[in-house]
Amino acid sequence: MNNVSGGYDVVVVGFGAAGACAAITAAENGARVLVVDRALGGGASALSGGIVYAGGGTPYQHAAGYEDSPDNMFNYLHQEVQGVVDDDVLRRFCAGSVERLAWLERHGAKFDSSLCGYKTSYPTDEHYLYFSGNEKAYPYNRCAEPAPRGHRQVAKGMGSGRALWEALRDAALGLGVTFLPLTRVDELLMTDGRVHGIRCRTMRDDGSKLVSRCRRLTAAGTKLTNWTPPIGHLLNQQAERIWQRQARSLTVQASAVVLAAGGFIFNRDMLRRHAPSHVHVSPLGTEGDDGAGIALGVSVGGATAHLDHVTAWRFMSPPAALAQGIAVGINGTRIANEDLYGATLAEVMIRRFGGQGFLITDSTIWRRARSQFLSQTQLFQRATMAPVFAGAHQKAATIAALADRIGVSQSGLIDSVDSYNTAIAAGAEDPAHKATDLCAPILEPPFYAVDISLRPSPIDFVPGLTLGGLTVDTATGLVRTAAGGTVEGLYAAGRTAVGICSNSYVSGLALADCVFSGRRAGEHASRPIGVEEHSSA
């Protein structure tokens, strides 16, 4: 059975944050919008920490006592972005940051100015604003005044991402957007070089027990895939069998299609081909992050870039005291300054140290970290750190003995510890340029080592996601071709596209880019055909 559906101006493929923002923007412009999603909506956005990277002088920065400006935000992000988008785009991103945060609030998001006063990868429920990237760390702090830009959606625990997405979902549906869950796009319809719809398969909700079971399995599988992958995969497979039996073909015609279907971290073949150094990263997102959206764009001539860019997170904190130790490679030398954002430090470890490293502390630092364990962590952070304190570490009476126990260069580790301690004792700058308030001598035995290597592990895993995707026209979001033109009628947003965070990831930047790129695509896609298009080519 192949039903044909018309009556839509814009079809959005994927109902995460980027897809929701595209749908809302198009609907606000009067477009008739259909959103399809292979699951139930939310994607990786709903599973995220709900952090939106915003600056330039937000109300919450002001309330916390920090001044920021679009130029200052640009000066910082320019170091992170490293040219993956041009400076004009980055300046637009920074200049519009305050407005985009207010736009999110108008559509149900909620933020707060309670500032986290210690270094963390994700704040507790007492705090909803924090330094979520490398703002305070060398060398980034040499070019821009540090300011907290991690704005967390107000919610309990890890519910912030879900709460943010549900607000956007409700806003979209309230504007009359039609949503088809459990729908997969097989083909983009194209005539005379222009995309004008999709051919998909969908499982209509007929109220049957079978459909209800498929929805329950999909919801549970999506939630558990990141935390207990074997169980999540099993539930997803059961849902898949039902869907394959029940799905029916559907053709939808529309003036424009927006691809916002996530990245490809769950596509092991693509990962091995484009980013083999990151194959041991634990996928973060949903099984829908399989590159299907990128493949759809490529099938009609779209070009890709930066598919080798993957972010992997190895955080030194919380507890904050652990960042007072030093991170070393197999040769015993420092990997980088330990106050760097976890993904930045992990990238150095992967590129320069073969993905292998250890965090070294003494007993004083270790006790201090243990005392901070409950007060500075969320439940998911405790789940990963509890085994470390319980026994997933090595210790020895001397630095030399510790080096032998963990298999690193004895002379290299001794030199690194001595240099670190000598600088602290002399009141000099840390040799690796770590901030002074995070430097503490490694003197009191026994000495501890924690393996921070990139490796498969059911407990101490290193999560990550892909950053590259389809190249887009930076003024419109239209998918670009290898020849430099555009695929008319086809847009890409979020992690399906190259964007602000396609070089380097810090917490909140992906969601902020979803809002930025989703609104850009929705704005242009909802313009009548024939209206003059502004291109940044």
Coordinates of C-alpha atoms in Angstrom, one line a residue:
M1 CA 0.0 0.0 0.0
N2 CA 1.5 3.4 -1.0
N3 CA -0.6 6.3 0.2
V4 CA 0.3 9.8 -1.2
S5 CA 0.0 12.7 1.1
G6 CA 0.2 16.3 0.1
G7 CA -0.7 19.6 1.7
Y8 CA 2.6 20.2 3.4
D9 CA 5.1 23.0 2.7
V10 CA 7.9 21.6 4.8
V11 CA 8.9 18.1 5.9
V12 CA 11.3 17.8 8.8
V13 CA 13.2 14.5 9.1
G14 CA 14.1 14.0 12.8
F15 CA 12.3 15.4 15.9
G16 CA 15.2 16.2 18.2
A17 CA 16.1 19.8 19.1
A18 CA 17.2 20.8 15.6
G19 CA 14.1 19.3 14.0
A20 CA 11.8 20.9 16.6
C21 CA 13.4 24.3 16.1
A22 CA 13.1 24.0 12.4
A23 CA 9.5 23.0 12.6
I24 CA 8.6 25.7 15.1
T25 CA 10.2 28.4 13.0
A26 CA 8.6 27.2 9.7
A27 CA 5.2 27.0 11.4
E28 CA 5.5 30.5 12.9
N29 CA 6.1 31.7 9.3
G30 CA 2.8 30.1 8.3
A31 CA 4.1 26.9 6.7
R32 CA 2.2 23.6 6.9
V33 CA 4.8 21.4 8.6
L34 CA 5.1 17.6 8.9
V35 CA 7.8 16.1 11.2
V36 CA 8.7 12.4 10.9
D37 CA 11.0 10.5 13.3
R38 CA 12.1 6.9 13.3
A39 CA 11.4 6.6 17.0
L40 CA 9.1 8.6 19.2
G41 CA 11.0 11.9 19.0
G42 CA 13.6 13.5 21.2
G43 CA 16.7 11.8 19.7
A44 CA 20.0 12.5 21.4
S45 CA 18.8 15.9 22.5
A46 CA 16.3 14.4 25.0
L47 CA 19.0 12.1 26.4
S48 CA 21.4 15.0 26.8
G49 CA 22.2 17.1 29.8
G50 CA 20.0 19.9 28.5
I51 CA 22.9 22.4 28.4
V52 CA 22.6 25.3 26.0
Y53 CA 25.8 27.2 25.3
A54 CA 24.8 30.9 25.4
G55 CA 26.7 34.1 26.1
G56 CA 27.2 37.6 25.0
G57 CA 25.5 39.0 28.1
T58 CA 22.5 36.7 29.0
P59 CA 20.3 37.7 32.0
Y60 CA 21.7 34.8 33.9
Q61 CA 25.3 35.8 33.3
H62 CA 24.5 39.3 34.6
A63 CA 22.7 37.9 37.7
A64 CA 25.7 35.7 38.5
G65 CA 27.9 38.7 38.4
Y66 CA 29.6 38.1 35.0
E67 CA 29.9 40.5 32.1
D68 CA 30.1 39.0 28.6
S69 CA 29.8 40.4 25.1
P70 CA 29.3 38.9 21.6
D71 CA 32.9 39.8 20.8
N72 CA 34.3 38.1 23.9
M73 CA 32.2 35.0 23.2
F74 CA 33.5 35.1 19.6
N75 CA 37.1 35.4 20.7
Y76 CA 36.7 32.3 22.8
L77 CA 34.7 30.2 20.3
H78 CA 37.1 31.2 17.5
Q79 CA 39.7 29.0 19.2
E80 CA 37.3 26.1 19.5
V81 CA 35.8 26.3 16.0
Q82 CA 39.1 26.7 14.1
G83 CA 37.5 27.7 10.8
V84 CA 35.0 24.8 10.3
V85 CA 32.5 27.7 9.8
D86 CA 33.6 31.1 8.6
D87 CA 34.0 34.0 10.9
D88 CA 30.8 35.7 9.7
V89 CA 28.7 32.7 10.7
L90 CA 30.4 32.5 14.1
R91 CA 29.8 36.2 14.7
R92 CA 26.1 35.8 13.8
F93 CA 26.0 32.8 16.2
C94 CA 27.5 34.9 19.1
A95 CA 25.5 38.1 18.3
G96 CA 22.2 36.2 18.4
S97 CA 22.9 34.1 21.4
V98 CA 20.9 36.2 23.9
E99 CA 18.0 36.4 21.5
R100 CA 18.0 32.6 20.9
L101 CA 18.0 31.9 24.7
A102 CA 15.0 34.2 25.0
W103 CA 13.3 32.5 22.1
L104 CA 13.7 29.1 23.8
E105 CA 12.2 30.6 26.9
R106 CA 9.2 31.9 25.0
H107 CA 8.7 28.3 23.9
G108 CA 8.7 26.8 27.3
A109 CA 12.4 26.4 28.3
K110 CA 13.5 27.6 31.7
F111 CA 17.0 28.6 32.9
D112 CA 18.5 29.9 36.1
S113 CA 21.5 31.9 37.4
S114 CA 22.6 29.7 40.2
L115 CA 26.4 29.4 39.4
C116 CA 28.5 26.3 40.1
G117 CA 31.6 27.4 42.0
Y118 CA 33.8 24.4 41.3
K119 CA 35.1 22.6 38.2
T120 CA 32.7 20.0 37.0
S121 CA 31.6 18.2 33.9
Y122 CA 27.9 18.6 34.8
P123 CA 26.4 20.5 37.8
T124 CA 24.3 19.2 40.6
D125 CA 20.7 20.3 41.0
E126 CA 21.8 23.2 43.1
H127 CA 23.4 24.9 40.0
Y128 CA 22.1 25.7 36.5
L129 CA 24.9 27.9 35.2
Y130 CA 28.5 26.9 34.9
F131 CA 31.8 27.1 33.0
S132 CA 30.9 24.3 30.5
G133 CA 34.0 24.4 28.3
N134 CA 37.6 25.6 28.3
E135 CA 36.9 29.2 29.2
K136 CA 39.2 29.2 32.2
A137 CA 41.9 27.0 30.8
Y138 CA 45.1 27.7 29.0
P139 CA 45.5 28.8 26.2
Y140 CA 41.8 29.8 25.7
N141 CA 41.9 32.2 28.6
R142 CA 44.6 34.2 26.9
C143 CA 42.3 35.4 24.2
A144 CA 39.0 35.9 26.0
E145 CA 37.8 36.8 29.4
P146 CA 36.3 33.7 31.0
A147 CA 32.6 33.7 31.4
P148 CA 30.1 30.9 32.3
R149 CA 28.0 30.0 29.3
G150 CA 26.6 26.6 30.1
H151 CA 22.9 27.3 30.7
R152 CA 21.2 24.2 32.0
Q153 CA 17.4 23.6 31.5
V154 CA 15.9 23.6 35.0
A155 CA 15.0 20.0 35.9
K156 CA 16.1 17.3 38.3
G157 CA 19.0 15.0 37.7
M158 CA 19.5 14.1 34.0
G159 CA 16.0 15.2 33.2
S160 CA 17.1 18.5 31.8
G161 CA 17.5 17.3 28.2
R162 CA 14.1 15.7 28.2
A163 CA 12.4 18.7 29.7
L164 CA 14.0 21.0 27.1
W165 CA 12.9 18.8 24.2
E166 CA 9.4 18.3 25.6
A167 CA 9.0 22.1 25.8
L168 CA 10.0 22.4 22.1
R169 CA 7.8 19.5 21.1
D170 CA 4.8 21.0 22.8
A171 CA 5.5 24.3 21.2
A172 CA 5.7 22.7 17.7
L173 CA 2.5 20.7 18.2
G174 CA 0.8 23.8 19.6
L175 CA 1.5 25.6 16.3
G176 CA -0.2 22.9 14.3
V177 CA 2.8 20.8 13.3
T178 CA 1.9 17.3 12.4
F179 CA 4.1 14.5 13.9
L180 CA 4.5 11.0 12.5
P181 CA 6.6 8.8 14.9
L182 CA 7.9 5.4 14.0
T183 CA 8.6 6.6 10.5
R184 CA 11.7 6.1 8.3
V185 CA 12.5 8.0 5.2
D186 CA 13.8 5.7 2.4
E187 CA 14.1 8.2 -0.4
L188 CA 14.0 11.9 -1.2
L189 CA 11.8 12.8 -4.1
M190 CA 13.6 14.9 -6.7
T191 CA 12.6 16.4 -10.0
D192 CA 14.7 18.7 -12.2
G193 CA 17.3 19.1 -9.5
R194 CA 14.9 20.0 -6.7
V195 CA 13.8 18.0 -3.7
H196 CA 10.0 18.0 -3.4
G197 CA 9.1 15.4 -0.8
I198 CA 9.9 12.0 0.8
R199 CA 9.1 8.4 0.3
C200 CA 8.9 6.7 3.7
R201 CA 7.5 3.8 5.7
T202 CA 5.4 4.5 8.8
M203 CA 3.5 2.6 11.4
R204 CA 0.2 4.3 12.1
D205 CA -1.1 4.3 15.6
D206 CA -4.3 2.3 15.2
G207 CA -4.7 1.7 18.9
S208 CA -3.8 -1.9 18.6
K209 CA -1.9 -3.8 21.3
L210 CA 0.9 -4.5 18.8
V211 CA 1.5 -0.8 18.1
S212 CA 1.4 0.0 21.8
R213 CA 3.9 -2.7 22.5
C214 CA 6.2 -1.4 19.8
R215 CA 6.0 2.1 21.2
R216 CA 6.8 0.8 24.8
L217 CA 9.8 -1.2 23.5
T218 CA 11.0 1.8 21.5
A219 CA 10.8 4.1 24.5
A220 CA 12.6 1.7 26.8
G221 CA 15.2 0.8 24.3
T222 CA 16.0 4.4 23.5
K223 CA 16.5 5.2 27.2
L224 CA 18.6 2.1 28.0
T225 CA 20.8 2.0 25.0
N226 CA 23.4 4.4 26.5
W227 CA 23.5 3.0 30.0
T228 CA 22.9 -0.7 29.5
P229 CA 23.6 -1.3 25.8
P230 CA 22.9 -5.0 25.7
I231 CA 19.4 -4.5 27.2
G232 CA 18.7 -1.5 25.1
H233 CA 19.7 -3.3 21.9
L234 CA 17.6 -6.3 22.7
L235 CA 14.5 -4.1 23.3
N236 CA 15.2 -2.2 20.0
Q237 CA 15.5 -5.4 18.1
Q238 CA 12.1 -6.6 19.4
A239 CA 10.5 -3.2 18.4
E240 CA 12.2 -3.5 15.0
R241 CA 10.6 -6.9 14.3
I242 CA 7.2 -5.5 15.0
W243 CA 7.8 -2.4 13.0
Q244 CA 9.0 -4.3 9.9
R245 CA 5.8 -6.3 9.9
Q246 CA 3.5 -3.4 10.4
A247 CA 5.1 -0.4 8.5
R248 CA 3.4 0.8 5.4
S249 CA 4.7 2.9 2.6
L250 CA 3.8 6.6 2.4
T251 CA 4.8 9.3 -0.1
V252 CA 4.7 12.9 1.1
Q253 CA 5.1 15.9 -1.2
A254 CA 6.4 19.2 0.0
S255 CA 8.2 22.2 -1.2
A256 CA 11.2 21.6 1.2
V257 CA 12.7 18.9 3.3
V258 CA 14.9 19.5 6.4
L259 CA 17.3 16.7 7.4
A260 CA 17.8 16.8 11.2
A261 CA 18.3 13.1 11.8
G262 CA 21.4 13.2 14.0
G263 CA 24.9 12.0 13.4
F264 CA 26.4 8.5 12.8
I265 CA 28.0 7.4 16.1
F266 CA 26.0 4.1 16.0
N267 CA 27.1 3.3 12.5
R268 CA 30.2 1.2 13.2
D269 CA 31.1 0.9 9.5
M270 CA 31.1 4.7 8.9
L271 CA 33.0 5.2 12.2
R272 CA 35.7 2.7 11.1
R273 CA 36.0 4.2 7.7
H274 CA 36.1 7.9 8.7
A275 CA 37.3 8.0 12.3
P276 CA 39.2 4.7 13.1
S277 CA 41.0 6.2 16.0
H278 CA 37.7 6.6 17.8
V279 CA 36.2 3.1 17.3
H280 CA 36.4 2.4 21.1
V281 CA 34.2 5.4 21.9
S282 CA 31.0 4.4 23.5
P283 CA 28.1 5.7 21.3
L284 CA 26.1 8.4 23.0
G285 CA 22.6 9.1 21.5
T286 CA 20.1 6.7 19.9
E287 CA 20.4 4.0 17.4
G288 CA 18.8 6.5 15.0
D289 CA 22.2 8.2 15.0
D290 CA 23.3 5.8 12.2
G291 CA 24.1 8.3 9.4
A292 CA 20.8 7.7 7.6
G293 CA 20.1 11.5 7.4
I294 CA 23.6 12.1 6.0
A295 CA 23.1 9.3 3.5
L296 CA 19.8 10.8 2.3
G297 CA 21.6 14.0 1.5
V298 CA 24.5 12.3 -0.3
S299 CA 22.0 10.3 -2.4
V300 CA 20.9 13.5 -4.1
G301 CA 24.3 15.0 -4.5
G302 CA 25.0 16.5 -1.1
A303 CA 28.6 16.9 0.0
T304 CA 30.1 16.0 3.4
A305 CA 32.9 17.3 5.5
H306 CA 34.7 16.6 8.8
L307 CA 33.4 13.1 9.1
D308 CA 36.6 12.2 10.9
H309 CA 35.7 14.6 13.7
V310 CA 34.4 12.7 16.8
T311 CA 34.2 14.0 20.3
A312 CA 35.1 11.6 23.2
W313 CA 34.8 12.7 26.8
R314 CA 37.2 11.8 29.5
F315 CA 36.5 14.1 32.4
M316 CA 38.9 14.6 35.3
S317 CA 36.1 16.0 37.5
P318 CA 33.9 15.8 39.5
P319 CA 35.0 15.5 42.2
A320 CA 36.9 18.7 41.5
A321 CA 40.0 17.7 43.5
L322 CA 40.9 15.0 41.0
A323 CA 41.8 17.8 38.5
Q324 CA 44.6 18.6 41.0
G325 CA 46.4 15.4 39.9
I326 CA 48.3 15.0 36.7
A327 CA 47.4 13.1 33.5
V328 CA 50.2 11.2 31.9
G329 CA 50.8 9.0 28.9
I330 CA 52.7 5.7 28.7
N331 CA 55.9 7.7 28.4
G332 CA 55.2 9.3 31.7
T333 CA 54.9 12.8 30.4
R334 CA 51.9 15.1 30.9
I335 CA 49.1 14.8 28.4
A336 CA 47.9 18.4 28.8
N337 CA 46.8 20.8 31.5
E338 CA 44.2 18.9 33.5
D339 CA 41.8 21.8 33.7
L340 CA 40.9 21.4 30.0
Y341 CA 37.4 20.3 29.1
G342 CA 37.2 16.5 29.1
A343 CA 36.7 16.2 25.3
T344 CA 39.7 18.5 24.6
L345 CA 42.0 16.5 26.9
A346 CA 40.7 13.2 25.5
E347 CA 41.4 14.4 21.9
V348 CA 45.0 15.2 22.8
M349 CA 45.3 11.8 24.5
I350 CA 43.9 10.0 21.4
R351 CA 45.9 12.0 18.8
R352 CA 49.3 12.2 20.6
F353 CA 49.3 9.4 23.2
G354 CA 47.5 6.5 21.4
G355 CA 44.4 6.9 23.5
Q356 CA 46.3 5.7 26.6
G357 CA 46.7 7.6 29.8
F358 CA 46.6 7.6 33.6
L359 CA 45.6 10.2 36.3
I360 CA 48.1 10.3 39.1
T361 CA 47.4 11.7 42.6
D362 CA 48.8 11.4 46.1
S363 CA 46.9 10.4 49.3
T364 CA 46.0 14.0 50.1
I365 CA 44.3 14.7 46.8
W366 CA 42.7 11.3 46.9
R367 CA 41.1 11.9 50.3
R368 CA 40.0 15.4 49.2
A369 CA 38.3 13.9 46.2
R370 CA 36.5 11.3 48.2
S371 CA 35.2 13.9 50.6
Q372 CA 33.6 15.8 47.6
F373 CA 32.1 12.6 46.1
L374 CA 28.5 13.0 47.3
S375 CA 28.2 16.8 47.3
Q376 CA 29.6 17.4 43.8
T377 CA 28.1 14.6 41.8
Q378 CA 24.9 13.6 40.1
L379 CA 23.7 9.9 40.3
F380 CA 25.1 9.0 36.8
Q381 CA 28.5 10.5 37.8
R382 CA 28.5 8.5 41.1
A383 CA 27.8 5.3 39.0
T384 CA 31.0 5.8 37.1
M385 CA 33.2 7.2 39.9
A386 CA 32.1 4.8 42.7
P387 CA 34.0 1.8 41.2
V388 CA 37.1 4.0 40.9
F389 CA 37.2 4.8 44.6
A390 CA 36.1 1.2 45.5
G391 CA 39.0 -0.5 43.8
A392 CA 39.3 0.4 40.1
H393 CA 42.7 2.0 40.7
Q394 CA 46.3 1.2 41.4
K395 CA 48.4 2.4 44.3
A396 CA 52.0 2.1 45.5
A397 CA 54.3 3.5 48.2
T398 CA 56.5 5.3 45.7
I399 CA 56.1 7.0 42.3
A400 CA 58.7 4.6 40.8
A401 CA 56.7 1.6 42.0
L402 CA 53.4 3.1 40.8
A403 CA 55.0 3.6 37.3
D404 CA 56.0 -0.1 37.2
R405 CA 52.6 -1.2 38.4
I406 CA 50.7 0.7 35.6
G407 CA 53.2 0.1 32.9
V408 CA 54.4 3.7 32.2
S409 CA 58.0 5.0 32.0
Q410 CA 59.4 5.2 35.5
S411 CA 61.8 8.0 34.6
G412 CA 59.2 9.9 32.7
L413 CA 56.7 9.8 35.5
I414 CA 59.2 10.8 38.1
D415 CA 60.3 13.8 36.0
S416 CA 56.7 14.9 35.5
V417 CA 55.8 14.7 39.2
D418 CA 59.1 16.4 40.2
S419 CA 58.5 19.3 37.7
Y420 CA 54.9 19.7 38.9
N421 CA 55.9 19.8 42.6
T422 CA 58.9 22.1 42.0
A423 CA 56.7 24.7 40.2
I424 CA 54.2 24.6 43.0
A425 CA 56.8 25.0 45.7
A426 CA 58.4 27.9 43.9
G427 CA 55.1 29.6 43.3
A428 CA 55.8 29.4 39.5
E429 CA 53.5 28.6 36.7
D430 CA 52.6 25.0 36.2
P431 CA 54.8 23.5 33.4
A432 CA 51.5 22.4 31.6
H433 CA 49.9 25.8 32.4
K434 CA 47.1 24.4 34.6
A435 CA 45.3 27.1 36.7
T436 CA 47.0 27.8 40.0
D437 CA 43.9 27.0 42.1
L438 CA 43.9 23.5 40.7
C439 CA 47.5 22.7 41.4
A440 CA 48.3 20.7 44.5
P441 CA 51.6 18.9 45.2
I442 CA 51.9 15.1 44.8
L443 CA 53.9 14.3 47.9
E444 CA 52.1 12.0 50.4
P445 CA 52.2 8.3 49.8
P446 CA 50.6 6.0 48.9
F447 CA 50.3 7.3 45.4
Y448 CA 47.3 6.5 43.2
A449 CA 46.7 5.9 39.5
V450 CA 43.4 5.8 37.6
D451 CA 43.4 4.4 34.0
I452 CA 41.8 7.0 31.8
S453 CA 42.5 5.3 28.5
L454 CA 40.0 5.0 25.7
R455 CA 38.9 1.4 25.8
P456 CA 35.7 -0.6 25.7
S457 CA 34.2 -1.0 29.2
P458 CA 30.7 -1.6 30.6
I459 CA 31.4 0.7 33.5
D460 CA 34.3 3.1 32.8
F461 CA 33.3 3.9 29.3
V462 CA 34.3 7.0 27.3
P463 CA 31.1 8.4 25.6
G464 CA 31.1 10.4 22.4
L465 CA 29.3 11.5 19.3
T466 CA 30.2 12.5 15.7
L467 CA 30.6 16.1 14.7
G468 CA 30.8 16.1 10.9
G469 CA 28.0 15.8 8.3
L470 CA 26.5 17.4 5.2
T471 CA 28.0 20.8 4.2
V472 CA 25.4 23.6 4.1
D473 CA 25.1 27.1 2.7
T474 CA 25.8 29.1 5.8
A475 CA 23.2 31.7 5.1
T476 CA 20.3 29.4 4.4
G477 CA 21.1 25.9 5.6
L478 CA 20.6 24.5 2.1
V479 CA 22.7 21.3 1.5
R480 CA 25.7 22.0 -0.7
T481 CA 27.1 19.9 -3.5
A482 CA 30.7 19.0 -4.1
A483 CA 30.7 21.5 -7.0
G484 CA 29.8 24.3 -4.7
G485 CA 26.1 24.7 -5.6
T486 CA 23.1 23.8 -3.5
V487 CA 20.5 21.0 -3.6
E488 CA 17.4 23.1 -4.0
G489 CA 14.6 22.3 -1.5
L490 CA 16.9 20.3 0.8
Y491 CA 18.3 21.6 4.1
A492 CA 20.3 20.1 6.9
A493 CA 20.6 21.0 10.6
G494 CA 22.0 19.7 13.9
R495 CA 24.5 16.9 13.8
T496 CA 23.4 15.9 10.3
A497 CA 25.2 19.0 9.1
V498 CA 28.5 20.7 9.5
G499 CA 28.0 23.3 12.2
I500 CA 29.5 25.4 15.0
C501 CA 30.7 22.4 17.0
S502 CA 32.1 20.3 14.1
N503 CA 35.7 20.9 15.1
S504 CA 35.6 20.9 18.9
Y505 CA 32.8 20.1 21.3
V506 CA 32.2 21.7 24.7
S507 CA 29.1 21.1 26.8
G508 CA 26.0 22.9 25.4
L509 CA 27.5 23.8 22.0
A510 CA 25.7 21.0 20.1
L511 CA 22.3 22.0 21.5
A512 CA 23.0 25.7 20.8
D513 CA 24.0 24.8 17.3
C514 CA 20.7 22.7 16.9
V515 CA 18.8 25.9 17.8
F516 CA 20.9 28.1 15.5
S517 CA 20.9 25.7 12.5
G518 CA 17.4 24.5 13.0
R519 CA 15.9 28.0 13.0
R520 CA 18.0 28.9 10.0
A521 CA 16.8 26.0 8.0
G522 CA 13.1 26.4 9.1
E523 CA 13.2 30.1 8.3
H524 CA 14.5 29.7 4.7
A525 CA 12.6 26.5 4.0
S526 CA 9.3 28.2 4.8
R527 CA 9.9 31.0 2.3
P528 CA 7.7 30.8 -0.9
I529 CA 9.5 29.3 -3.9
G530 CA 10.8 32.0 -6.1
V531 CA 11.7 34.4 -3.3
E532 CA 15.3 35.6 -3.8
E533 CA 17.7 33.4 -1.9
H534 CA 20.7 34.8 -0.1
S535 CA 23.7 32.6 -0.4
S536 CA 27.0 32.8 1.4
A537 CA 28.8 30.9 -1.3

